[in-house]
XYZ file of C-alpha atoms in Angstrom:
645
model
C 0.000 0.000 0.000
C 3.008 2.508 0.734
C 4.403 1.634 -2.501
C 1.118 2.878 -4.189
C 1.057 6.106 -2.650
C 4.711 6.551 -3.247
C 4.049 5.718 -6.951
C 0.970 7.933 -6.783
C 3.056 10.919 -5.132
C 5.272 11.099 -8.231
C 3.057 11.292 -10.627
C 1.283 14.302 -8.842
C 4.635 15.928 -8.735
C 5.678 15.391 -11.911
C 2.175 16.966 -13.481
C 2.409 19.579 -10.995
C 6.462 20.322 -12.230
C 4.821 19.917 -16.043
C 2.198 22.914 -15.026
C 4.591 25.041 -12.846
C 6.951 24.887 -15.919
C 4.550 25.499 -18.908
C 2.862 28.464 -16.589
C 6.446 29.443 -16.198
C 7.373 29.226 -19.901
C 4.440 30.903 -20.950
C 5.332 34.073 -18.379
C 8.136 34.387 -20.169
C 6.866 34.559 -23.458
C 4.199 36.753 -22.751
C 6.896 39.266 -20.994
C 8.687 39.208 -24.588
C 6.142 40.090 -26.368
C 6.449 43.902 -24.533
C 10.257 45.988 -25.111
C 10.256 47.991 -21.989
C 12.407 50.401 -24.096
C 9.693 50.845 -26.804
C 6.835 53.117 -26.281
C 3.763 52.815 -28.360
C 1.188 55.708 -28.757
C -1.896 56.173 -31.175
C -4.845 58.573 -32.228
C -8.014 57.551 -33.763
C -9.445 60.092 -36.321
C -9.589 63.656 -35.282
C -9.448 64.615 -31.716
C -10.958 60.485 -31.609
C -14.079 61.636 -33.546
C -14.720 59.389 -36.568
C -16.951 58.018 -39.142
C -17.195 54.214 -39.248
C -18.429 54.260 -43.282
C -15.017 55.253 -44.086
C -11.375 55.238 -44.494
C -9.822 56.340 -40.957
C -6.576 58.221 -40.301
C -5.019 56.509 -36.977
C -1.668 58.366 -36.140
C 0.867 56.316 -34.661
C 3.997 57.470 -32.535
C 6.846 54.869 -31.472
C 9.572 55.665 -29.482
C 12.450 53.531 -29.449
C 14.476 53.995 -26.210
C 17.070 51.776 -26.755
C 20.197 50.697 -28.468
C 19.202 48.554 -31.765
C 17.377 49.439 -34.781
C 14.478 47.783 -35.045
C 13.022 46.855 -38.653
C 8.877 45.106 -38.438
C 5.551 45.846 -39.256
C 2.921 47.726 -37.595
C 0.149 45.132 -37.783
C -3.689 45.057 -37.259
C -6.171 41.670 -37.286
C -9.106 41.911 -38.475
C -10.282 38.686 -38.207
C -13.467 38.998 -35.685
C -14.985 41.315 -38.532
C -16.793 39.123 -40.970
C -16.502 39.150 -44.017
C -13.239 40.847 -43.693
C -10.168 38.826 -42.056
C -6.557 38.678 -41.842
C -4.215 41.056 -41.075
C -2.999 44.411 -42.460
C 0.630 45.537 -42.047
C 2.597 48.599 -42.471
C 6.442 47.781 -42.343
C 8.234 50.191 -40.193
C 11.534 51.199 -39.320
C 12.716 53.028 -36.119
C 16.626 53.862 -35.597
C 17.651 53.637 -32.099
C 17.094 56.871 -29.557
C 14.509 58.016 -32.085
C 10.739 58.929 -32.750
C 8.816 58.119 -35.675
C 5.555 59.455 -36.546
C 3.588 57.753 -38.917
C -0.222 57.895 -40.428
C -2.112 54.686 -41.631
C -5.624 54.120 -42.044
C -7.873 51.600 -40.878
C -11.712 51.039 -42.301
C -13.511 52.855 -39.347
C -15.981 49.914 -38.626
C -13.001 47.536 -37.076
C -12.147 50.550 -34.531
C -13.639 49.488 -30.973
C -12.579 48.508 -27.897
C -10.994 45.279 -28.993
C -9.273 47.239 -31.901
C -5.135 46.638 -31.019
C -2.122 47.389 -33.255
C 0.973 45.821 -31.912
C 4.408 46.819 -33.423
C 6.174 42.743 -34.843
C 9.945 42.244 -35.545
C 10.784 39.057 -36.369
C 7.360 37.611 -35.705
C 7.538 38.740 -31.981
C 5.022 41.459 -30.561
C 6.964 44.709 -29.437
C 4.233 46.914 -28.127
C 0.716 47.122 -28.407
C -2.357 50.273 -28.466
C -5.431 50.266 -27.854
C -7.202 52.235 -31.219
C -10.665 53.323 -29.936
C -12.546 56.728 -30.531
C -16.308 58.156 -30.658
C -18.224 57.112 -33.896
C -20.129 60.653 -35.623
C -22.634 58.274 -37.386
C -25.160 60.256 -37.486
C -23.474 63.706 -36.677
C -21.800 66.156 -38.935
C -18.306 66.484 -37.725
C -15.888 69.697 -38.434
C -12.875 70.037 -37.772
C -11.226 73.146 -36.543
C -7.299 74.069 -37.831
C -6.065 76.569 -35.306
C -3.437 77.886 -33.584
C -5.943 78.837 -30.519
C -7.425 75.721 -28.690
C -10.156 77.875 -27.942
C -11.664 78.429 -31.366
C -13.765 75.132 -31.173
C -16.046 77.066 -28.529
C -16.958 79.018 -31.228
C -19.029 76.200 -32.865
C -20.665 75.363 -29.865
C -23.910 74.143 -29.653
C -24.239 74.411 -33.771
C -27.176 72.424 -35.539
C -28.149 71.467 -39.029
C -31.058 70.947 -40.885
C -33.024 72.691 -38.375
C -31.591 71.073 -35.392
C -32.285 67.742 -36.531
C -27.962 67.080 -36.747
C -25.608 67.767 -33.856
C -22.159 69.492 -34.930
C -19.101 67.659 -33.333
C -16.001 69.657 -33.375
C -12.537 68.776 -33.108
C -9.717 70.972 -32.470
C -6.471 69.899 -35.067
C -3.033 71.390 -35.641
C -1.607 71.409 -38.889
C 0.408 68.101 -38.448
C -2.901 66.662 -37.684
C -3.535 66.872 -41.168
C -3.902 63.306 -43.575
C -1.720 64.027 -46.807
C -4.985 62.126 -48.674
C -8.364 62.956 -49.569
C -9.936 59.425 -48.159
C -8.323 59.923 -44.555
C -10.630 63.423 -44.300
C -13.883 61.945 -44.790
C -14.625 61.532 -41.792
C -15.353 64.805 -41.786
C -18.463 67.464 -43.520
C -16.684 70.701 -42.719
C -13.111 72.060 -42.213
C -12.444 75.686 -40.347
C -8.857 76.836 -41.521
C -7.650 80.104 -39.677
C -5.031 81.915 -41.468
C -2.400 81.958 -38.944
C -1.875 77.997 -39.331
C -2.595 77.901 -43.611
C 1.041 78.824 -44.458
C 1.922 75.552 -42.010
C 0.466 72.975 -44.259
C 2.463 71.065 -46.342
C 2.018 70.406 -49.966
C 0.516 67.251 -50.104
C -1.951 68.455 -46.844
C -3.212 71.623 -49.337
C -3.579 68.810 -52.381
C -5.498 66.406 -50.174
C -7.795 69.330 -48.748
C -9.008 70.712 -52.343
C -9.083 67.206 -53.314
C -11.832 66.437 -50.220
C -13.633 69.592 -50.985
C -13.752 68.767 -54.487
C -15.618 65.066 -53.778
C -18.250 67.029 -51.538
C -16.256 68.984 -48.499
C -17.111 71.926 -47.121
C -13.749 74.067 -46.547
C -14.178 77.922 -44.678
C -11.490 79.873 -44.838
C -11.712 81.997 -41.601
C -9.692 84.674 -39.908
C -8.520 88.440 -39.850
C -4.378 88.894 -40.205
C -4.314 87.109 -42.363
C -7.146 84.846 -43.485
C -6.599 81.848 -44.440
C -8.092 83.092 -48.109
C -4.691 85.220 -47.880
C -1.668 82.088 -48.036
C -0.668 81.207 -51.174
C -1.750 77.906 -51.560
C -5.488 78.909 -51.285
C -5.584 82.309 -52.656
C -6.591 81.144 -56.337
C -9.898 79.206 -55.067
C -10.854 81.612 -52.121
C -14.050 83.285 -53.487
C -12.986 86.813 -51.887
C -9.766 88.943 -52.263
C -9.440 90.196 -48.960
C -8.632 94.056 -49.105
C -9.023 95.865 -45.750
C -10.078 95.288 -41.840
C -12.267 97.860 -40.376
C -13.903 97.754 -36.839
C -17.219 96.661 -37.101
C -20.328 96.959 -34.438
C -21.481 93.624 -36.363
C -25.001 95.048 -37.226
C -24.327 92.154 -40.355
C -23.699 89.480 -38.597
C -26.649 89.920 -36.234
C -28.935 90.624 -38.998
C -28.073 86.884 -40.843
C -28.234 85.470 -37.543
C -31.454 86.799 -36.197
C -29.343 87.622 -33.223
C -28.700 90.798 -30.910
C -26.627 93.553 -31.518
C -22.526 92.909 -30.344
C -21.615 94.643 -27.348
C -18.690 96.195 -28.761
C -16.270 97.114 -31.979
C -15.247 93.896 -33.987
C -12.321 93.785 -36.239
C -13.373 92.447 -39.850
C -11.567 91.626 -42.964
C -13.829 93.161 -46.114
C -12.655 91.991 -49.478
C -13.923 91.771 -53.494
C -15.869 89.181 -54.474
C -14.775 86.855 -57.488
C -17.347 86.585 -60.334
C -18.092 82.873 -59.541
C -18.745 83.701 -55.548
C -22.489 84.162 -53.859
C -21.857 87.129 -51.109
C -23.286 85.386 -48.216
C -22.812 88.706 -45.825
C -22.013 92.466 -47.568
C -21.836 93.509 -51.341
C -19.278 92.229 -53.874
C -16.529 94.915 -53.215
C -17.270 94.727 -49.195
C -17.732 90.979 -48.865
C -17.308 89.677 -45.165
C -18.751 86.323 -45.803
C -19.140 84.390 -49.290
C -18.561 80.809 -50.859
C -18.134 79.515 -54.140
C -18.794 76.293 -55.505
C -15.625 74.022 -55.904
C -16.352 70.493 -57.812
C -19.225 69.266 -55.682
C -18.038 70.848 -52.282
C -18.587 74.702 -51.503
C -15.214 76.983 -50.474
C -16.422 79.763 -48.495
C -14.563 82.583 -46.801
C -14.887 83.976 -43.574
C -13.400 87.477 -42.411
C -13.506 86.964 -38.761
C -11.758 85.475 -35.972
C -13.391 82.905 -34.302
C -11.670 83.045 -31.159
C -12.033 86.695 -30.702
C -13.534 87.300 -27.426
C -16.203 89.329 -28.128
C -17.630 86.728 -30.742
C -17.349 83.984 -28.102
C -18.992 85.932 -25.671
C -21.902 87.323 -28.294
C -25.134 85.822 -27.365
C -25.608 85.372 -31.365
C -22.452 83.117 -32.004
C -24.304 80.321 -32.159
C -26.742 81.330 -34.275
C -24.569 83.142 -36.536
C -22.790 79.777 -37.532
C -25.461 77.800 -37.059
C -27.058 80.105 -40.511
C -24.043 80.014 -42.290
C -23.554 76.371 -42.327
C -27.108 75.588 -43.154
C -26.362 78.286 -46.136
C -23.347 76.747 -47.386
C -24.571 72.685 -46.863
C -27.735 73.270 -48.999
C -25.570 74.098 -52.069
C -23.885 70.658 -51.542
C -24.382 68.094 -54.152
C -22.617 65.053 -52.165
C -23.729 61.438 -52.136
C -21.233 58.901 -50.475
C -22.133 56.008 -48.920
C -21.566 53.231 -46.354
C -17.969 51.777 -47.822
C -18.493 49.114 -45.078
C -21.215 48.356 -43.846
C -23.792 45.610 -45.107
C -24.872 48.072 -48.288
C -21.073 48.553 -49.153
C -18.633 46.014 -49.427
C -20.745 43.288 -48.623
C -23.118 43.698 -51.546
C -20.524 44.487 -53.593
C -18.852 40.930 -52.890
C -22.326 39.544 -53.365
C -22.215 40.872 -57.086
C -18.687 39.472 -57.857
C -19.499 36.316 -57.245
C -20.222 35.948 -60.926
C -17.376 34.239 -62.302
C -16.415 33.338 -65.719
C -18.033 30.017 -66.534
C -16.063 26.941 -67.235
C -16.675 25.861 -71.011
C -17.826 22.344 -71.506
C -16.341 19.846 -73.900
C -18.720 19.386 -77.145
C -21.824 16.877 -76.582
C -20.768 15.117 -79.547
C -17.788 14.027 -78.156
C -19.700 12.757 -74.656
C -22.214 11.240 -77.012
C -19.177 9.337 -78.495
C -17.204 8.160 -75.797
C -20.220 6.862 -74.081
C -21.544 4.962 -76.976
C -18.310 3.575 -77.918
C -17.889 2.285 -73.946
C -21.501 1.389 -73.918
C -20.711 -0.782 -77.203
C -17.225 -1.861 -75.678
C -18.766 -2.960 -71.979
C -21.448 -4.851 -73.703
C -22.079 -6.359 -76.778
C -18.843 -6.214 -78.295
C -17.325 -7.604 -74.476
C -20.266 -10.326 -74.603
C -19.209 -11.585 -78.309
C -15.463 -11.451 -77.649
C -15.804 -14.081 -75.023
C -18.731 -15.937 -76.464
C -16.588 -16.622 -79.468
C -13.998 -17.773 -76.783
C -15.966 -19.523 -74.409
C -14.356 -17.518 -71.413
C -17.372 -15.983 -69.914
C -15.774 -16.049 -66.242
C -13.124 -13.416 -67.328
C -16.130 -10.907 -67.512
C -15.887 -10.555 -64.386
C -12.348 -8.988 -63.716
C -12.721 -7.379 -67.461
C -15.755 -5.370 -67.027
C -14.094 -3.700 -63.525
C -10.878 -2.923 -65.266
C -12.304 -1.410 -68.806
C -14.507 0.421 -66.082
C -11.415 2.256 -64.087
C -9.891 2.748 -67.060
C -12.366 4.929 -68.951
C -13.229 6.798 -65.569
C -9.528 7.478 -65.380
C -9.076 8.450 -68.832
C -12.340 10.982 -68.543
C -10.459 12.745 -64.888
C -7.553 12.979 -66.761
C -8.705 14.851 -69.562
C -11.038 16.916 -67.094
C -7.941 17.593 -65.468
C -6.374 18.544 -68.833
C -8.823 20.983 -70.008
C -9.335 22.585 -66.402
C -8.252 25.859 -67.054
C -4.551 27.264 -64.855
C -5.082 30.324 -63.760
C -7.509 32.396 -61.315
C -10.675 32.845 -62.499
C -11.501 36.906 -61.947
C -14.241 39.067 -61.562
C -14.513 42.859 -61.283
C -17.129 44.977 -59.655
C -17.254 48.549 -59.005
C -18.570 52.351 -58.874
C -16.503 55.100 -60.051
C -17.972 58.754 -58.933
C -16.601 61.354 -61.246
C -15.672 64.529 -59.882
C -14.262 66.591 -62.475
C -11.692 65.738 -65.685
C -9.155 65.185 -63.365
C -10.345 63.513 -60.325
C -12.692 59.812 -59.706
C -13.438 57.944 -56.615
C -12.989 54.876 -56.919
C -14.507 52.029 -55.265
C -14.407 48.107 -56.192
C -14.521 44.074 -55.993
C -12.083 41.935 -57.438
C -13.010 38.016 -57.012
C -10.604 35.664 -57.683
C -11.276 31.610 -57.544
C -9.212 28.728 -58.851
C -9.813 25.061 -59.488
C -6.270 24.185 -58.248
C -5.894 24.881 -54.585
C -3.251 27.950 -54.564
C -2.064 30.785 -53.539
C -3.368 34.425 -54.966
C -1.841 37.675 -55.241
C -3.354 41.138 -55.674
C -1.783 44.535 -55.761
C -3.447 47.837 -56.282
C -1.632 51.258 -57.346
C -0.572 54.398 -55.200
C -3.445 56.485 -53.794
C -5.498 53.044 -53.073
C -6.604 51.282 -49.799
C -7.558 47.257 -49.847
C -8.675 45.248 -47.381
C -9.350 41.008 -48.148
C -13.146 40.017 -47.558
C -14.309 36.170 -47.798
C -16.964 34.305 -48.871
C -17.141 32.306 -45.605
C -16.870 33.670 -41.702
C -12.938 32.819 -41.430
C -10.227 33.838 -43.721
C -7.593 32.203 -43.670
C -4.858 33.270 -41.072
C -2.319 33.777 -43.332
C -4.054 36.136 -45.258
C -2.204 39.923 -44.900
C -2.707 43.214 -46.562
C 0.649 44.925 -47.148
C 0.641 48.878 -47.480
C 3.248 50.343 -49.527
C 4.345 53.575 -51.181
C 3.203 52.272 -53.852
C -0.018 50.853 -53.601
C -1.564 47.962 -51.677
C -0.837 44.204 -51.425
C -3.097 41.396 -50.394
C -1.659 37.929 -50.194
C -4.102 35.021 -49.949
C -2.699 32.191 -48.468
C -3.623 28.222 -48.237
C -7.009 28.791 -50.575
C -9.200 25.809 -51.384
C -10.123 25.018 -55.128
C -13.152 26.579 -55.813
C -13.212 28.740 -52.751
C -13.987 32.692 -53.613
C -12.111 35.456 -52.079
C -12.103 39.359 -53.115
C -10.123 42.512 -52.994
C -11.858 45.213 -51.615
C -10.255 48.527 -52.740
C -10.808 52.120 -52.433
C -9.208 55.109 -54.024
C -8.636 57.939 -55.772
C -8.256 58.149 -59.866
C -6.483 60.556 -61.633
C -6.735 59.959 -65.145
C -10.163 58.710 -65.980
C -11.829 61.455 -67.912
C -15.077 62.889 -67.641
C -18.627 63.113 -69.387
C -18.353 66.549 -71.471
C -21.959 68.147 -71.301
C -23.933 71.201 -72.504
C -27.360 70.740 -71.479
C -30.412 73.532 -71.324
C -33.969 72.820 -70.263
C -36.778 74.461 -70.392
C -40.266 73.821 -68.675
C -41.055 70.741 -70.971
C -37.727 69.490 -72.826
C -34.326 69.498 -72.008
C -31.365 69.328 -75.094
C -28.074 69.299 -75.724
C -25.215 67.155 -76.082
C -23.178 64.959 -74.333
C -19.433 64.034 -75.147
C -17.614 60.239 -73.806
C -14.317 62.008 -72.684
C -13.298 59.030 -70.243
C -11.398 56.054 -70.962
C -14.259 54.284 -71.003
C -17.333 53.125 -73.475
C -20.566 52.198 -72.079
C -23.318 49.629 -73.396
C -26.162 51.982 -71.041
C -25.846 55.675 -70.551
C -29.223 57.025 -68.725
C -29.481 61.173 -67.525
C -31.677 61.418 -64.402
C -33.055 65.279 -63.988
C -35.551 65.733 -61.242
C -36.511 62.490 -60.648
C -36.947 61.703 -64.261
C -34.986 59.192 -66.209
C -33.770 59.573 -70.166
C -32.401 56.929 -71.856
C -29.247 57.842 -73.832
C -28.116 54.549 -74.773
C -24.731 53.575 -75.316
C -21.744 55.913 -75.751
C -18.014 54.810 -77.291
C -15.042 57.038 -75.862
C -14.492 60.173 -77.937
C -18.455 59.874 -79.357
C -20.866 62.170 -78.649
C -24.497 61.884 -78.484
C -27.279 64.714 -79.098
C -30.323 64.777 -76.277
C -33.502 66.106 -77.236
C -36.513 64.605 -75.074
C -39.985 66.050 -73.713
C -39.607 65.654 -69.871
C -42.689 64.045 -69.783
C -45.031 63.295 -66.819
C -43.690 59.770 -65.201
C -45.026 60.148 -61.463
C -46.804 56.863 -62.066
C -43.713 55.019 -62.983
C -41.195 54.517 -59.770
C -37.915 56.045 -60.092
C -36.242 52.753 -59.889
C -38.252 51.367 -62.278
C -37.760 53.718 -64.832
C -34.143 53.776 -64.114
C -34.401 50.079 -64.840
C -35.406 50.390 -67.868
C -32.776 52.909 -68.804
C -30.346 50.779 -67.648
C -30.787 46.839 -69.302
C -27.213 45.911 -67.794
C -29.136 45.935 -64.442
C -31.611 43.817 -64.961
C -29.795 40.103 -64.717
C -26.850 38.208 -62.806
C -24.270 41.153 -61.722
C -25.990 44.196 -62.510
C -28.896 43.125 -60.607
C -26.913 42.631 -57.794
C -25.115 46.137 -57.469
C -28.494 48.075 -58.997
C -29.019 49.240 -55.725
C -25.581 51.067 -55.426
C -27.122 52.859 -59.111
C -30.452 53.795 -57.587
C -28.758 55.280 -54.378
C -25.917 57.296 -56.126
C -28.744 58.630 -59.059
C -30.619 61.012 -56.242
C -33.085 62.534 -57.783
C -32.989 65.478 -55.343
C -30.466 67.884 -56.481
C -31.597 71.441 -57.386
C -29.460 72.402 -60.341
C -27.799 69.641 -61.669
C -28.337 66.494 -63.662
C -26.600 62.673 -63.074
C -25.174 60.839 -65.480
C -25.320 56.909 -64.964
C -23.123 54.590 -67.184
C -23.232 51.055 -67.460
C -19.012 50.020 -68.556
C -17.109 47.086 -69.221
C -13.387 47.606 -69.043
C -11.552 47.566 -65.522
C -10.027 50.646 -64.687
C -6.707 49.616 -63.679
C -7.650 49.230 -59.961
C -6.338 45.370 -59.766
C -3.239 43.772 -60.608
C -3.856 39.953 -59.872
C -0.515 37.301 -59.914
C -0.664 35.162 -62.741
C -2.293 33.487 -65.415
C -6.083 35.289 -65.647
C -9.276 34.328 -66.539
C -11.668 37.398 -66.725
C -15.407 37.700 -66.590
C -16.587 40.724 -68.359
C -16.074 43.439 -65.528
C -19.209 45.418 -64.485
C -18.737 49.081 -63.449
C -21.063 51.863 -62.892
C -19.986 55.587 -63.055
C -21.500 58.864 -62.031
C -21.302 62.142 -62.575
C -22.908 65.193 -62.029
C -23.534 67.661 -64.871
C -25.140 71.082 -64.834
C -27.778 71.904 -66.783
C -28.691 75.842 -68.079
C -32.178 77.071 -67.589
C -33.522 79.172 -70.280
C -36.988 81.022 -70.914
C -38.987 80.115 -73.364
């Protein structure tokens, strides 16, 4: 009995040694994973404010205390966000005794309080943040460029849209700044003050015009100077500032339906340009005015928001409140949810439409399957009839069996096609000859189990989606200088996976148009200046639908139509019917994206909907390619000329 309690009492100690030692082990490794001499900082959006539909600028800091250069990736999972997965990477180099700064952007859906980018070297975790911030779904958010913290009190307590929409403000320096149009989305309105302006770099100015241009509302505010005065936004500031007088703000107070100012305020009067609306004054005294810049509104402001007696006027509020329900009702924006289950998701959805597999010839089944028929049977049944070996049927049949079962895999196998089979799906939104906005789907599948490779050009952001809940964990998203590169790792045959890629394009072209319309017709012309021809073409003008029908590049097509009554037909349907491409398999599928970007609420202006099939240049897939016919959709918004009849 001793013995078995001896025997007993070393088994307990060696599993209690074996735990001891693996908790021990696993101490250790979870202490390397965190450099004591690396320091690991971020910020979410701007000021943490940011919108979840979009693109979002996360700034990252890392400060490198010690003694060794240290060469890894900044790297973020997104694997608990169905259907995206994997992980996306930003390789990263920081010298010893140094601090890098560094911008990267992350689709704003994945930031939450599980959100954590860790800093890898050699597959090892360095340091780790937390990326969380405050969604503005549902909010308009500005952002306020100052060198006074104290300026965002000025848009305190603003509404739109008749109090219906809260304004969030968030106080940024100029550093704070993306250098791209996507990373500023996240934000309706920007408040530059002229004594931070001349700070911006560059690519900051490029990326600003760029975001008013797609639908951005930019004021250019301040006294000495205004930020209409630097030189990188005096040629689209709609006044010329000219001299600063002391004001009792009888103006002001008037717009705002506000009380008189309690004392002298300093304003900067200047001339209107021809193409500017003078908000507040006359054009050769303007203090307020905008001007229309692609589809966003520019608007200048002489006055400085901190000043005290503004902050302290019991109109302040109401003063801005007017102004930017003035300038947002001249808008003509109309983005939508990148991420959520109307964006991507649907747009996946659509590219599931691959090429189809071509079949070999009937004739050549019929054959076979006669002559095996004939071979297996009759001819089999004479052959040893004539012989008198029926018994050998019975190994015979089996083998002449495997054998023409073999020889049909192999040629299957023969005829299966090498290479990914690809399909593209997108919208491109047309902002002027010069500027797109690109967003798209590229599904790739392959009847070999493989590997795929997709890289996407400078100015671009991917991110890999599956078709299933779980990508695999090898899949990564590598951002580069150069563009974007998704690797997609241990793929089943015949299991999808897509590309999901946003950006800007510069070269694409636009529509050409001169359009007038009267009470009952509208004519004109419209020219195919894109790099693009279209099988559909449709014009939607206050909720009304013309059918242009298709358009090569460099052709031009005349319009001449009586704008008929069509209340009893539904806008979709009529855009339906403009539109055949949208009525089966893919277009059917993304028609929804058509009917939502084809508003027929603007005041001025006209849409132009086109149904193309050639891939703009978004994807670059890794070997041998077998392409569906892609399926884009592009927009544009044209302005039509009123005349009298």
């Amino acid at each position: 009995m001793a013995r078995r309690y001896t025997w007993m009492n070393r088994v307990l100690a060696i599993i209690v040694g074996v735990v001891i030692l693996f908790v021990s082990s696993g101490s250790v490794a979870l202490a390397s994973m965190q450099n004591p001499q690396l320091t690991l900082r971020s910020s979410v959006g701007f000021q943490s404010y940011y919108n979840p539909q979009t693109w979002v600028p996360v700034r990252i800091t890392v400060v490198n205390r010690g003694s060794a250069r240290l060469t890894g990736d900044l790297s973020f999972s997104i694997a608990h966000h169905a259907p995206f997965g994997g992980l996306l990477k930003w390789p990263l180099t920081v010298l010893p005794q140094s601090t890098v700064k560094t911008t990267i952007a992350i689709p704003g859906n994945m930031l939450n309080n599980h959100a954590v980018l860790s800093f890898v070297v050699n597959g090892v975790s360095q340091a780790l943040t937390r990326l969380a911030g405050v969604s503005t779904l549902g909010t308009s958010p500005t952002g306020m460029v100052s060198t006074t913290p104290q300026a965002v009190q000025s848009l305190a307590g603003v509404t739109l849209n008749s109090g219906a929409v809260q304004m969030v403000t968030a106080y940024l320096t100029p550093e704070q700044i993306p250098a791209h149009s996507m990373l500023l989305q996240s934000l309706s309105n920007l408040y530059l003050d002229g004594e931070v302006a001349s700070a911006l770099s560059t690519q900051q100015v490029h990326a600003i015009l760029d975001w008013v241009k797609a639908g951005g509302v930019l004021i250019l505010g301040g006294v000495q100077p205004n930020a209409g005065q630097t030189l990188p936004f005096q040629s689209v500031s709609p006044v010329t500032p000219q001299v600063v007088i002391d004001s009792k703000g009888t103006a002001l107070a008037t717009f705002a339906g506000a009380p008189p100012m309690s004392g002298p305020l300093p304003e900067l009067l200047g001339i209107a340009t021809s193409d500017s609306r003078v908000i507040i004054g006359d054009a050769k005294h303007a203090l307020v005015a905008d001007r229309a810049y692609g589809r966003g509104i520019i608007a200048y402001v002489g006055l400085n928001p901190a000043s005290p007696l503004l902050l302290s006027w019991a109109g302040n509020t109401m003063f801005y409140t007017a102004l930017f329900e003035a300038l947002h009702t001249q808008l003509a924006r109309a983005r939508f949810d990148l991420f959520g289950a109307s964006g991507s998701w649907s747009l996946v959805t659509a590219a599931e439409q691959f090429p189809q597999l071509h079949a070999p010839p009937l004739w050549l089944w019929a054959t076979i399957f006669l002559l095996y028929l004939f071979a297996a049977g009759p001819g089999l049944y004479v052959l040893l009839r004539r012989n008198r070996k029926h018994g050998r049927a019975w190994w015979i049949l089996p083998i002449l069996s495997v054998f023409v079962a073999g020889a049909i895999y192999e040629y299957g196998i023969l005829v299966r096609p090498n290479g990914i089979l690809t399909q593209s799906i997108g919208l491109i939104d047309i902002v002027d000859p010069h500027m797109a906005e690109a967003t798209g789907v590229e599904a790739l599948m392959s009847p070999q189990t493989r590997v795929y490779s997709v890289s996407t050009p400078s100015g671009t952001y991917a991110v890999p989606l599956s078709e299933s809940d779980v990508l695999p964990k090898q899949t990564t998203t590598t951002f580069l200088p150069s563009g974007s590169l998704l690797n997609f790792s241990e793929v089943r045959a015949w299991s999808g996976r897509y590309a999901f890629v946003a950006g800007v394009m510069r070269r694409f072209g636009a529509f050409k148009t001169t359009l007038y319309r009267t009470k009952n017709e509208i004519y004109g012309t419209v020219t195919n200046q894109t790099t693009s021809s279209y099988t559909d073409l449709a014009l939607v003008i206050h909720g009304k639908v013309i059918m242009l029908g298709s358009l090569r590049a460099g052709h031009t097509t005349y319009v001449q139509t009586v704008l008929t009554d069509s209340t009893k037909v539904p806008f979709a349907l009529q855009l339906a019917n403009a539109l055949p491409s949208s009525s089966s398999g893919v277009g059917r599928s993304i028609f929804e994206f058509v009917n939502e970007l084809a508003s027929p609420s603007l005041p001025s202006q006209a849409i132009l909907i086109g149904w193309s099939h050639v891939e703009p240049k978004l994807f670059y897939p890794d070997g041998a390619v077998l392409s569906a016919s892609p399926q884009w959709v592009v927009r544009e918004l044209v302005h039509v000329t009123k005349v009298a009849e």
